[in-house]
Amino acid sequence: MFERYVVTPDKLFDLNKIDSGFTEDFKSKKDVEEEFHRLRKRLCELQDVLYAEGKRKILIVLQGMDTAGKDGTIKHVFKEVHLQGIKVVSFKKPTEEELSHDFLWRVHKHTPGKGEIAVFNRSHYEDVLVVRVHRLVPEKVWMKRYEHIRNFEKMLFDEGTTILKFYLHISKEEQKKRLLERLNNPRKRWKLHVEDVKERKHWDEYIRAYNDAIFETSTIYAPWFVIPSDKKWFRNYLVAKIIVKKLESLNMKYPEPEKGIENLKID
Ligand code: AMP
Ligand code: MG
């Protein structure tokens, strides 16, 4: 169903060839609004069973260039989900302590427990993206990380974690528009950093790094989805739809009521 968006393992692909403005047959936000609300409600129901059942763990990874909409996706898609059982973790520049350990150390402790959804705003992938682009470690170190990531995610999967990874795909022009919007809107200005504008100069290197990272780590057990994200409404709709479909396929059930409950008298 999502063949168009999922990155097939071992098949070469190039982000430069994927249209970030694609919106299927939808023309505007109005066209998906109703369905998006339904998906959001459905996500709440599914999260409720997930929590009650207390068996499965869900890990959602969000990556993308600055302004691609990682924060916005979290805000809109998970708006109605009960706070119990969901956690959002943002990965920033590593601290001294984090840097003194292996790159997965800080990530592993935030992976979801049973009945939980963890949403990663940036993730262990930064260690083959920003780290590569800015040469923070030698190539022979980051090169090996693809394999470490595959093994790490396989281990999480084998231990009961469902993993979905989303690359929010925007064009360089769309980024310019959004950076300008941040600059010109007093309520958005806090989000703009001098660094973001500098990072933009490395756009092509980032795309190369993303191309390799996604190609190397899209697997059956932890697939990457490339989400056309120039239109925020389409991005939100599509991410919600993929998550709902995946959760539905898990056939989760509320646990059986405790024995003896049928004879209980509550007075
Ligand atoms: P933001 O997501 O806008 O709050 O910014 C977080 C910043 O932390 C981004 O510039 C990331 O590239 C940076 N960052 C996240 N993880 C790492 C990492 N492992 N190494 C270096 N920088 C990182
Ligand atoms: Mg930022």
PDB file of C-alpha atoms and ligand atoms in Angstrom:
ATOM      1  CA  MET A   1       0.000   0.000   0.000  1.00  0.00           C
ATOM      2  CA  PHE A   2       2.855   2.369   0.767  1.00  0.00           C
ATOM      3  CA  GLU A   3       5.208   0.962  -1.881  1.00  0.00           C
ATOM      4  CA  ARG A   4       5.591   4.393  -3.295  1.00  0.00           C
ATOM      5  CA  TYR A   5       7.038   5.737  -0.073  1.00  0.00           C
ATOM      6  CA  VAL A   6       8.879   2.826   1.479  1.00  0.00           C
ATOM      7  CA  VAL A   7      12.535   2.408   0.596  1.00  0.00           C
ATOM      8  CA  THR A   8      13.013  -1.118  -0.669  1.00  0.00           C
ATOM      9  CA  PRO A   9      16.100  -2.739   0.792  1.00  0.00           C
ATOM     10  CA  ASP A  10      18.974  -3.057  -1.653  1.00  0.00           C
ATOM     11  CA  LYS A  11      17.265  -1.062  -4.393  1.00  0.00           C
ATOM     12  CA  LEU A  12      19.239   2.040  -5.315  1.00  0.00           C
ATOM     13  CA  PHE A  13      17.418   5.273  -4.776  1.00  0.00           C
ATOM     14  CA  ASP A  14      18.146   8.988  -4.831  1.00  0.00           C
ATOM     15  CA  LEU A  15      16.308  11.653  -2.866  1.00  0.00           C
ATOM     16  CA  ASN A  16      17.079  14.129  -5.651  1.00  0.00           C
ATOM     17  CA  LYS A  17      14.718  12.134  -7.864  1.00  0.00           C
ATOM     18  CA  ILE A  18      11.837  12.076  -5.422  1.00  0.00           C
ATOM     19  CA  ASP A  19       9.268  14.870  -5.712  1.00  0.00           C
ATOM     20  CA  SER A  20       8.983  16.564  -2.316  1.00  0.00           C
ATOM     21  CA  GLY A  21       5.840  18.408  -3.466  1.00  0.00           C
ATOM     22  CA  PHE A  22       3.887  15.257  -4.304  1.00  0.00           C
ATOM     23  CA  THR A  23       0.365  15.104  -2.801  1.00  0.00           C
ATOM     24  CA  GLU A  24      -1.274  12.126  -4.597  1.00  0.00           C
ATOM     25  CA  ASP A  25      -4.585  13.327  -6.050  1.00  0.00           C
ATOM     26  CA  PHE A  26      -5.211  15.804  -3.277  1.00  0.00           C
ATOM     27  CA  LYS A  27      -5.236  19.459  -4.166  1.00  0.00           C
ATOM     28  CA  SER A  28      -5.447  21.151  -0.801  1.00  0.00           C
ATOM     29  CA  LYS A  29      -5.656  20.643   2.949  1.00  0.00           C
ATOM     30  CA  LYS A  30      -9.445  20.513   2.708  1.00  0.00           C
ATOM     31  CA  ASP A  31      -9.226  17.291   0.701  1.00  0.00           C
ATOM     32  CA  VAL A  32      -7.565  15.358   3.523  1.00  0.00           C
ATOM     33  CA  GLU A  33      -8.921  17.163   6.583  1.00  0.00           C
ATOM     34  CA  GLU A  34     -11.715  14.769   7.428  1.00  0.00           C
ATOM     35  CA  GLU A  35      -9.635  11.685   6.857  1.00  0.00           C
ATOM     36  CA  PHE A  36      -6.783  13.168   8.887  1.00  0.00           C
ATOM     37  CA  HIS A  37      -9.105  13.728  11.851  1.00  0.00           C
ATOM     38  CA  ARG A  38     -10.332  10.169  11.562  1.00  0.00           C
ATOM     39  CA  LEU A  39      -6.751   8.870  11.513  1.00  0.00           C
ATOM     40  CA  ARG A  40      -5.853  10.910  14.558  1.00  0.00           C
ATOM     41  CA  LYS A  41      -8.812   9.516  16.485  1.00  0.00           C
ATOM     42  CA  ARG A  42      -7.958   6.011  15.341  1.00  0.00           C
ATOM     43  CA  LEU A  43      -4.389   6.506  16.517  1.00  0.00           C
ATOM     44  CA  CYS A  44      -5.752   7.302  20.002  1.00  0.00           C
ATOM     45  CA  GLU A  45      -7.808   4.122  20.042  1.00  0.00           C
ATOM     46  CA  LEU A  46      -4.856   2.039  18.918  1.00  0.00           C
ATOM     47  CA  GLN A  47      -2.560   3.608  21.468  1.00  0.00           C
ATOM     48  CA  ASP A  48      -5.092   2.824  24.159  1.00  0.00           C
ATOM     49  CA  VAL A  49      -5.049  -0.896  23.282  1.00  0.00           C
ATOM     50  CA  LEU A  50      -1.282  -0.846  22.936  1.00  0.00           C
ATOM     51  CA  TYR A  51      -0.970   0.538  26.453  1.00  0.00           C
ATOM     52  CA  ALA A  52      -3.592  -1.803  27.934  1.00  0.00           C
ATOM     53  CA  GLU A  53      -2.108  -4.850  26.261  1.00  0.00           C
ATOM     54  CA  GLY A  54       1.359  -3.891  27.485  1.00  0.00           C
ATOM     55  CA  LYS A  55       3.205  -6.217  25.147  1.00  0.00           C
ATOM     56  CA  ARG A  56       4.501  -4.327  22.184  1.00  0.00           C
ATOM     57  CA  LYS A  57       6.917  -1.461  21.818  1.00  0.00           C
ATOM     58  CA  ILE A  58       6.720   1.105  19.050  1.00  0.00           C
ATOM     59  CA  LEU A  59       9.633   3.225  17.904  1.00  0.00           C
ATOM     60  CA  ILE A  60       9.070   6.084  15.477  1.00  0.00           C
ATOM     61  CA  VAL A  61      12.108   7.895  14.096  1.00  0.00           C
ATOM     62  CA  LEU A  62      11.772  11.326  12.492  1.00  0.00           C
ATOM     63  CA  GLN A  63      14.625  12.756  10.455  1.00  0.00           C
ATOM     64  CA  GLY A  64      14.887  15.562   7.953  1.00  0.00           C
ATOM     65  CA  MET A  65      16.703  18.772   7.134  1.00  0.00           C
ATOM     66  CA  ASP A  66      16.176  21.872   9.298  1.00  0.00           C
ATOM     67  CA  THR A  67      12.579  23.111   8.902  1.00  0.00           C
ATOM     68  CA  ALA A  68      11.456  19.801   7.333  1.00  0.00           C
ATOM     69  CA  GLY A  69       8.741  19.584   9.992  1.00  0.00           C
ATOM     70  CA  LYS A  70       9.854  17.137  12.654  1.00  0.00           C
ATOM     71  CA  ASP A  71       8.342  19.252  15.446  1.00  0.00           C
ATOM     72  CA  GLY A  72       5.209  19.999  13.429  1.00  0.00           C
ATOM     73  CA  THR A  73       4.588  16.342  12.661  1.00  0.00           C
ATOM     74  CA  ILE A  74       4.807  15.445  16.345  1.00  0.00           C
ATOM     75  CA  LYS A  75       2.528  18.294  17.301  1.00  0.00           C
ATOM     76  CA  HIS A  76      -0.190  17.487  14.774  1.00  0.00           C
ATOM     77  CA  VAL A  77      -0.130  13.711  14.413  1.00  0.00           C
ATOM     78  CA  PHE A  78       0.018  12.912  18.133  1.00  0.00           C
ATOM     79  CA  LYS A  79      -2.135  15.810  19.281  1.00  0.00           C
ATOM     80  CA  GLU A  80      -4.906  13.688  20.730  1.00  0.00           C
ATOM     81  CA  VAL A  81      -2.940  10.723  21.970  1.00  0.00           C
ATOM     82  CA  HIS A  82      -3.123  10.116  25.712  1.00  0.00           C
ATOM     83  CA  LEU A  83       0.127  11.287  27.263  1.00  0.00           C
ATOM     84  CA  GLN A  84       0.446   8.133  29.312  1.00  0.00           C
ATOM     85  CA  GLY A  85       2.451   5.667  27.284  1.00  0.00           C
ATOM     86  CA  ILE A  86       3.963   8.029  24.752  1.00  0.00           C
ATOM     87  CA  LYS A  87       7.243   9.865  24.977  1.00  0.00           C
ATOM     88  CA  VAL A  88       9.001  12.232  22.636  1.00  0.00           C
ATOM     89  CA  VAL A  89      12.776  12.345  22.770  1.00  0.00           C
ATOM     90  CA  SER A  90      14.767  15.071  21.010  1.00  0.00           C
ATOM     91  CA  PHE A  91      18.391  14.368  20.316  1.00  0.00           C
ATOM     92  CA  LYS A  92      20.571  17.462  20.420  1.00  0.00           C
ATOM     93  CA  LYS A  93      24.324  17.918  20.236  1.00  0.00           C
ATOM     94  CA  PRO A  94      25.792  15.218  22.463  1.00  0.00           C
ATOM     95  CA  THR A  95      27.090  16.169  25.894  1.00  0.00           C
ATOM     96  CA  GLU A  96      30.651  15.431  27.041  1.00  0.00           C
ATOM     97  CA  GLU A  97      29.397  12.372  28.827  1.00  0.00           C
ATOM     98  CA  GLU A  98      27.472  11.122  25.806  1.00  0.00           C
ATOM     99  CA  LEU A  99      30.482  11.697  23.583  1.00  0.00           C
ATOM    100  CA  SER A 100      32.669   9.658  25.878  1.00  0.00           C
ATOM    101  CA  HIS A 101      30.485   6.598  25.159  1.00  0.00           C
ATOM    102  CA  ASP A 102      29.601   4.763  21.953  1.00  0.00           C
ATOM    103  CA  PHE A 103      27.065   6.560  19.738  1.00  0.00           C
ATOM    104  CA  LEU A 104      24.181   4.244  20.626  1.00  0.00           C
ATOM    105  CA  TRP A 105      24.563   4.636  24.371  1.00  0.00           C
ATOM    106  CA  ARG A 106      22.404   7.710  24.714  1.00  0.00           C
ATOM    107  CA  VAL A 107      19.810   6.334  22.315  1.00  0.00           C
ATOM    108  CA  HIS A 108      19.297   2.876  23.741  1.00  0.00           C
ATOM    109  CA  LYS A 109      18.021   4.068  27.094  1.00  0.00           C
ATOM    110  CA  HIS A 110      15.206   5.989  25.410  1.00  0.00           C
ATOM    111  CA  THR A 111      13.886   3.104  23.328  1.00  0.00           C
ATOM    112  CA  PRO A 112      10.273   2.234  24.190  1.00  0.00           C
ATOM    113  CA  GLY A 113       9.270  -0.232  26.876  1.00  0.00           C
ATOM    114  CA  LYS A 114       6.265  -2.570  26.658  1.00  0.00           C
ATOM    115  CA  GLY A 115       3.053  -0.724  25.821  1.00  0.00           C
ATOM    116  CA  GLU A 116       4.945   2.430  24.933  1.00  0.00           C
ATOM    117  CA  ILE A 117       5.395   4.564  21.842  1.00  0.00           C
ATOM    118  CA  ALA A 118       8.675   6.469  21.631  1.00  0.00           C
ATOM    119  CA  VAL A 119       8.990   9.198  19.034  1.00  0.00           C
ATOM    120  CA  PHE A 120      12.544  10.219  18.239  1.00  0.00           C
ATOM    121  CA  ASN A 121      12.988  13.782  17.014  1.00  0.00           C
ATOM    122  CA  ARG A 122      16.405  13.173  15.396  1.00  0.00           C
ATOM    123  CA  SER A 123      18.116  10.008  16.477  1.00  0.00           C
ATOM    124  CA  HIS A 124      21.156   7.757  16.180  1.00  0.00           C
ATOM    125  CA  TYR A 125      21.091   8.666  12.478  1.00  0.00           C
ATOM    126  CA  GLU A 126      22.675  12.021  13.284  1.00  0.00           C
ATOM    127  CA  ASP A 127      25.841  10.016  13.855  1.00  0.00           C
ATOM    128  CA  VAL A 128      26.073   9.205  10.145  1.00  0.00           C
ATOM    129  CA  LEU A 129      24.657  12.578   8.992  1.00  0.00           C
ATOM    130  CA  VAL A 130      25.849  15.728  10.761  1.00  0.00           C
ATOM    131  CA  VAL A 131      28.843  13.774  12.038  1.00  0.00           C
ATOM    132  CA  ARG A 132      29.793  12.808   8.492  1.00  0.00           C
ATOM    133  CA  VAL A 133      29.110  16.186   6.904  1.00  0.00           C
ATOM    134  CA  HIS A 134      31.172  18.011   9.523  1.00  0.00           C
ATOM    135  CA  ARG A 135      33.816  15.320   9.786  1.00  0.00           C
ATOM    136  CA  LEU A 136      33.330  14.977  13.530  1.00  0.00           C
ATOM    137  CA  VAL A 137      34.773  11.472  13.394  1.00  0.00           C
ATOM    138  CA  PRO A 138      36.942   9.841  10.702  1.00  0.00           C
ATOM    139  CA  GLU A 139      35.255   8.089   7.780  1.00  0.00           C
ATOM    140  CA  LYS A 140      36.399   4.668   8.913  1.00  0.00           C
ATOM    141  CA  VAL A 141      34.432   5.212  12.128  1.00  0.00           C
ATOM    142  CA  TRP A 142      31.109   6.435  10.687  1.00  0.00           C
ATOM    143  CA  MET A 143      31.246   3.915   7.828  1.00  0.00           C
ATOM    144  CA  LYS A 144      30.958   1.065  10.302  1.00  0.00           C
ATOM    145  CA  ARG A 145      27.959   2.644  11.954  1.00  0.00           C
ATOM    146  CA  TYR A 146      25.526   1.543   9.243  1.00  0.00           C
ATOM    147  CA  GLU A 147      26.166  -2.021  10.264  1.00  0.00           C
ATOM    148  CA  HIS A 148      25.958  -1.153  13.943  1.00  0.00           C
ATOM    149  CA  ILE A 149      22.610   0.556  13.324  1.00  0.00           C
ATOM    150  CA  ARG A 150      21.241  -2.424  11.375  1.00  0.00           C
ATOM    151  CA  ASN A 151      22.274  -4.776  14.151  1.00  0.00           C
ATOM    152  CA  PHE A 152      20.922  -2.502  16.871  1.00  0.00           C
ATOM    153  CA  GLU A 153      17.548  -2.156  15.169  1.00  0.00           C
ATOM    154  CA  LYS A 154      17.408  -5.901  14.468  1.00  0.00           C
ATOM    155  CA  MET A 155      17.996  -6.562  18.146  1.00  0.00           C
ATOM    156  CA  LEU A 156      15.202  -4.137  19.107  1.00  0.00           C
ATOM    157  CA  PHE A 157      12.912  -5.838  16.585  1.00  0.00           C
ATOM    158  CA  ASP A 158      13.733  -9.335  17.860  1.00  0.00           C
ATOM    159  CA  GLU A 159      12.905  -8.131  21.348  1.00  0.00           C
ATOM    160  CA  GLY A 160       9.434  -6.972  20.283  1.00  0.00           C
ATOM    161  CA  THR A 161       9.863  -3.448  18.913  1.00  0.00           C
ATOM    162  CA  THR A 162       8.046  -2.259  15.813  1.00  0.00           C
ATOM    163  CA  ILE A 163      10.171   0.366  14.097  1.00  0.00           C
ATOM    164  CA  LEU A 164       9.037   2.996  11.589  1.00  0.00           C
ATOM    165  CA  LYS A 165      11.465   5.578  10.243  1.00  0.00           C
ATOM    166  CA  PHE A 166      10.367   8.689   8.394  1.00  0.00           C
ATOM    167  CA  TYR A 167      12.486  11.002   6.300  1.00  0.00           C
ATOM    168  CA  LEU A 168      10.571  14.263   5.881  1.00  0.00           C
ATOM    169  CA  HIS A 169      11.535  15.309   2.394  1.00  0.00           C
ATOM    170  CA  ILE A 170      11.511  19.020   1.503  1.00  0.00           C
ATOM    171  CA  SER A 171      13.102  20.852  -1.394  1.00  0.00           C
ATOM    172  CA  LYS A 172      15.858  23.409  -0.977  1.00  0.00           C
ATOM    173  CA  GLU A 173      13.458  26.130  -2.168  1.00  0.00           C
ATOM    174  CA  GLU A 174      10.868  25.133   0.396  1.00  0.00           C
ATOM    175  CA  GLN A 175      13.526  25.338   3.099  1.00  0.00           C
ATOM    176  CA  LYS A 176      14.397  28.862   1.990  1.00  0.00           C
ATOM    177  CA  LYS A 177      10.751  29.832   2.271  1.00  0.00           C
ATOM    178  CA  ARG A 178      10.488  28.381   5.762  1.00  0.00           C
ATOM    179  CA  LEU A 179      13.724  29.955   6.982  1.00  0.00           C
ATOM    180  CA  LEU A 180      12.511  33.342   5.748  1.00  0.00           C
ATOM    181  CA  GLU A 181       9.204  32.770   7.498  1.00  0.00           C
ATOM    182  CA  ARG A 182      11.057  32.096  10.743  1.00  0.00           C
ATOM    183  CA  LEU A 183      13.121  35.223  10.261  1.00  0.00           C
ATOM    184  CA  ASN A 184      10.128  37.434   9.545  1.00  0.00           C
ATOM    185  CA  ASN A 185       7.620  36.078  12.022  1.00  0.00           C
ATOM    186  CA  PRO A 186       8.320  37.238  15.605  1.00  0.00           C
ATOM    187  CA  ARG A 187       6.620  34.144  16.991  1.00  0.00           C
ATOM    188  CA  LYS A 188       8.789  31.831  14.952  1.00  0.00           C
ATOM    189  CA  ARG A 189      12.063  33.697  15.218  1.00  0.00           C
ATOM    190  CA  TRP A 190      13.179  31.795  18.316  1.00  0.00           C
ATOM    191  CA  LYS A 191      13.426  28.713  16.156  1.00  0.00           C
ATOM    192  CA  LEU A 192      15.931  30.218  13.762  1.00  0.00           C
ATOM    193  CA  HIS A 193      19.622  29.774  14.446  1.00  0.00           C
ATOM    194  CA  VAL A 194      22.599  31.230  12.626  1.00  0.00           C
ATOM    195  CA  GLU A 195      23.715  27.635  12.353  1.00  0.00           C
ATOM    196  CA  ASP A 196      20.645  26.639  10.303  1.00  0.00           C
ATOM    197  CA  VAL A 197      21.590  29.100   7.591  1.00  0.00           C
ATOM    198  CA  LYS A 198      25.169  27.811   7.612  1.00  0.00           C
ATOM    199  CA  GLU A 199      23.938  24.224   7.433  1.00  0.00           C
ATOM    200  CA  ARG A 200      21.990  25.093   4.308  1.00  0.00           C
ATOM    201  CA  LYS A 201      25.283  25.581   2.483  1.00  0.00           C
ATOM    202  CA  HIS A 202      25.922  21.882   3.020  1.00  0.00           C
ATOM    203  CA  TRP A 203      22.606  20.850   1.469  1.00  0.00           C
ATOM    204  CA  ASP A 204      24.119  18.568  -1.187  1.00  0.00           C
ATOM    205  CA  GLU A 205      26.417  16.871   1.296  1.00  0.00           C
ATOM    206  CA  TYR A 206      23.464  16.233   3.587  1.00  0.00           C
ATOM    207  CA  ILE A 207      21.474  14.745   0.718  1.00  0.00           C
ATOM    208  CA  ARG A 208      24.395  12.451  -0.074  1.00  0.00           C
ATOM    209  CA  ALA A 209      24.656  11.435   3.564  1.00  0.00           C
ATOM    210  CA  TYR A 210      20.895  10.806   3.756  1.00  0.00           C
ATOM    211  CA  ASN A 211      20.933   8.826   0.510  1.00  0.00           C
ATOM    212  CA  ASP A 212      23.604   6.514   1.896  1.00  0.00           C
ATOM    213  CA  ALA A 213      22.136   6.253   5.388  1.00  0.00           C
ATOM    214  CA  ILE A 214      18.642   5.439   4.145  1.00  0.00           C
ATOM    215  CA  PHE A 215      19.917   2.975   1.549  1.00  0.00           C
ATOM    216  CA  GLU A 216      22.161   1.220   4.053  1.00  0.00           C
ATOM    217  CA  THR A 217      19.596   0.918   6.820  1.00  0.00           C
ATOM    218  CA  SER A 218      16.184   0.416   5.235  1.00  0.00           C
ATOM    219  CA  THR A 219      15.314  -3.144   6.154  1.00  0.00           C
ATOM    220  CA  ILE A 220      12.207  -5.312   6.363  1.00  0.00           C
ATOM    221  CA  TYR A 221      12.249  -5.016  10.153  1.00  0.00           C
ATOM    222  CA  ALA A 222      12.992  -1.270  10.250  1.00  0.00           C
ATOM    223  CA  PRO A 223      11.895   0.355   6.993  1.00  0.00           C
ATOM    224  CA  TRP A 224      12.464   3.942   5.930  1.00  0.00           C
ATOM    225  CA  PHE A 225       9.605   5.929   4.446  1.00  0.00           C
ATOM    226  CA  VAL A 226      10.327   9.030   2.388  1.00  0.00           C
ATOM    227  CA  ILE A 227       7.498  11.482   3.049  1.00  0.00           C
ATOM    228  CA  PRO A 228       6.944  14.293   0.528  1.00  0.00           C
ATOM    229  CA  SER A 229       6.785  17.207   2.971  1.00  0.00           C
ATOM    230  CA  ASP A 230       6.625  20.477   1.064  1.00  0.00           C
ATOM    231  CA  LYS A 231       2.929  20.472   1.909  1.00  0.00           C
ATOM    232  CA  LYS A 232       2.583  20.190   5.656  1.00  0.00           C
ATOM    233  CA  TRP A 233      -0.984  18.881   5.484  1.00  0.00           C
ATOM    234  CA  PHE A 234       0.043  16.032   3.199  1.00  0.00           C
ATOM    235  CA  ARG A 235       3.032  15.191   5.382  1.00  0.00           C
ATOM    236  CA  ASN A 236       0.853  14.948   8.510  1.00  0.00           C
ATOM    237  CA  TYR A 237      -1.815  12.942   6.753  1.00  0.00           C
ATOM    238  CA  LEU A 238       0.632  10.450   5.272  1.00  0.00           C
ATOM    239  CA  VAL A 239       2.648   9.896   8.457  1.00  0.00           C
ATOM    240  CA  ALA A 240      -0.576   9.364  10.436  1.00  0.00           C
ATOM    241  CA  LYS A 241      -1.864   6.955   7.821  1.00  0.00           C
ATOM    242  CA  ILE A 242       1.284   4.829   7.789  1.00  0.00           C
ATOM    243  CA  ILE A 243       1.416   4.628  11.589  1.00  0.00           C
ATOM    244  CA  VAL A 244      -2.270   3.699  11.850  1.00  0.00           C
ATOM    245  CA  LYS A 245      -1.950   0.984   9.190  1.00  0.00           C
ATOM    246  CA  LYS A 246       1.052  -0.492  10.930  1.00  0.00           C
ATOM    247  CA  LEU A 247      -0.579  -0.487  14.355  1.00  0.00           C
ATOM    248  CA  GLU A 248      -3.741  -2.045  12.919  1.00  0.00           C
ATOM    249  CA  SER A 249      -1.708  -4.859  11.395  1.00  0.00           C
ATOM    250  CA  LEU A 250      -0.461  -5.833  14.867  1.00  0.00           C
ATOM    251  CA  ASN A 251      -3.943  -7.103  15.845  1.00  0.00           C
ATOM    252  CA  MET A 252      -3.619  -5.890  19.400  1.00  0.00           C
ATOM    253  CA  LYS A 253      -6.218  -6.872  21.958  1.00  0.00           C
ATOM    254  CA  TYR A 254      -7.367  -5.627  25.337  1.00  0.00           C
ATOM    255  CA  PRO A 255      -6.252  -8.126  27.968  1.00  0.00           C
ATOM    256  CA  GLU A 256      -8.746 -10.666  29.327  1.00  0.00           C
ATOM    257  CA  PRO A 257     -10.430  -9.377  32.468  1.00  0.00           C
ATOM    258  CA  GLU A 258      -9.130 -10.747  35.717  1.00  0.00           C
ATOM    259  CA  LYS A 259     -10.707 -14.046  36.851  1.00  0.00           C
ATOM    260  CA  GLY A 260     -13.538 -13.641  39.336  1.00  0.00           C
ATOM    261  CA  ILE A 261     -14.413 -10.179  38.108  1.00  0.00           C
ATOM    262  CA  GLU A 262     -17.803 -11.364  36.850  1.00  0.00           C
ATOM    263  CA  ASN A 263     -18.921 -12.232  40.389  1.00  0.00           C
ATOM    264  CA  LEU A 264     -17.794  -8.956  41.904  1.00  0.00           C
ATOM    265  CA  LYS A 265     -20.381  -6.961  43.778  1.00  0.00           C
ATOM    266  CA  ILE A 266     -19.653  -3.304  44.019  1.00  0.00           C
ATOM    267  CA  ASP A 267     -21.726  -1.631  46.697  1.00  0.00           C
TER     268      ASP A 267
HETATM  269  P1  AMP B   1      17.235  20.983  16.646  1.00  0.00           P
HETATM  270  O1  AMP B   1      16.733  19.636  16.228  1.00  0.00           O
HETATM  271  O2  AMP B   1      16.892  22.064  15.685  1.00  0.00           O
HETATM  272  O3  AMP B   1      16.873  21.311  18.056  1.00  0.00           O
HETATM  273  O4  AMP B   1      18.847  20.920  16.617  1.00  0.00           O
HETATM  274  C1  AMP B   1      19.572  19.923  17.218  1.00  0.00           C
HETATM  275  C2  AMP B   1      20.978  20.006  16.698  1.00  0.00           C
HETATM  276  O5  AMP B   1      21.762  18.977  17.309  1.00  0.00           O
HETATM  277  C3  AMP B   1      21.088  19.794  15.197  1.00  0.00           C
HETATM  278  O6  AMP B   1      21.916  20.763  14.634  1.00  0.00           O
HETATM  279  C4  AMP B   1      21.714  18.421  15.099  1.00  0.00           C
HETATM  280  O7  AMP B   1      22.461  18.236  13.922  1.00  0.00           O
HETATM  281  C5  AMP B   1      22.551  18.368  16.345  1.00  0.00           C
HETATM  282  N1  AMP B   1      22.862  16.981  16.709  1.00  0.00           N
HETATM  283  C6  AMP B   1      22.000  16.010  17.034  1.00  0.00           C
HETATM  284  N2  AMP B   1      22.638  14.840  17.243  1.00  0.00           N
HETATM  285  C7  AMP B   1      23.960  15.082  17.039  1.00  0.00           C
HETATM  286  C8  AMP B   1      25.130  14.277  17.077  1.00  0.00           C
HETATM  287  N3  AMP B   1      25.074  12.973  17.378  1.00  0.00           N
HETATM  288  N4  AMP B   1      26.304  14.873  16.814  1.00  0.00           N
HETATM  289  C9  AMP B   1      26.377  16.192  16.519  1.00  0.00           C
HETATM  290  N5  AMP B   1      25.301  16.998  16.447  1.00  0.00           N
HETATM  291  C10 AMP B   1      24.104  16.467  16.699  1.00  0.00           C
HETATM  292 MG    MG B   2      16.860  23.481  14.334  1.00  0.00          MG
END
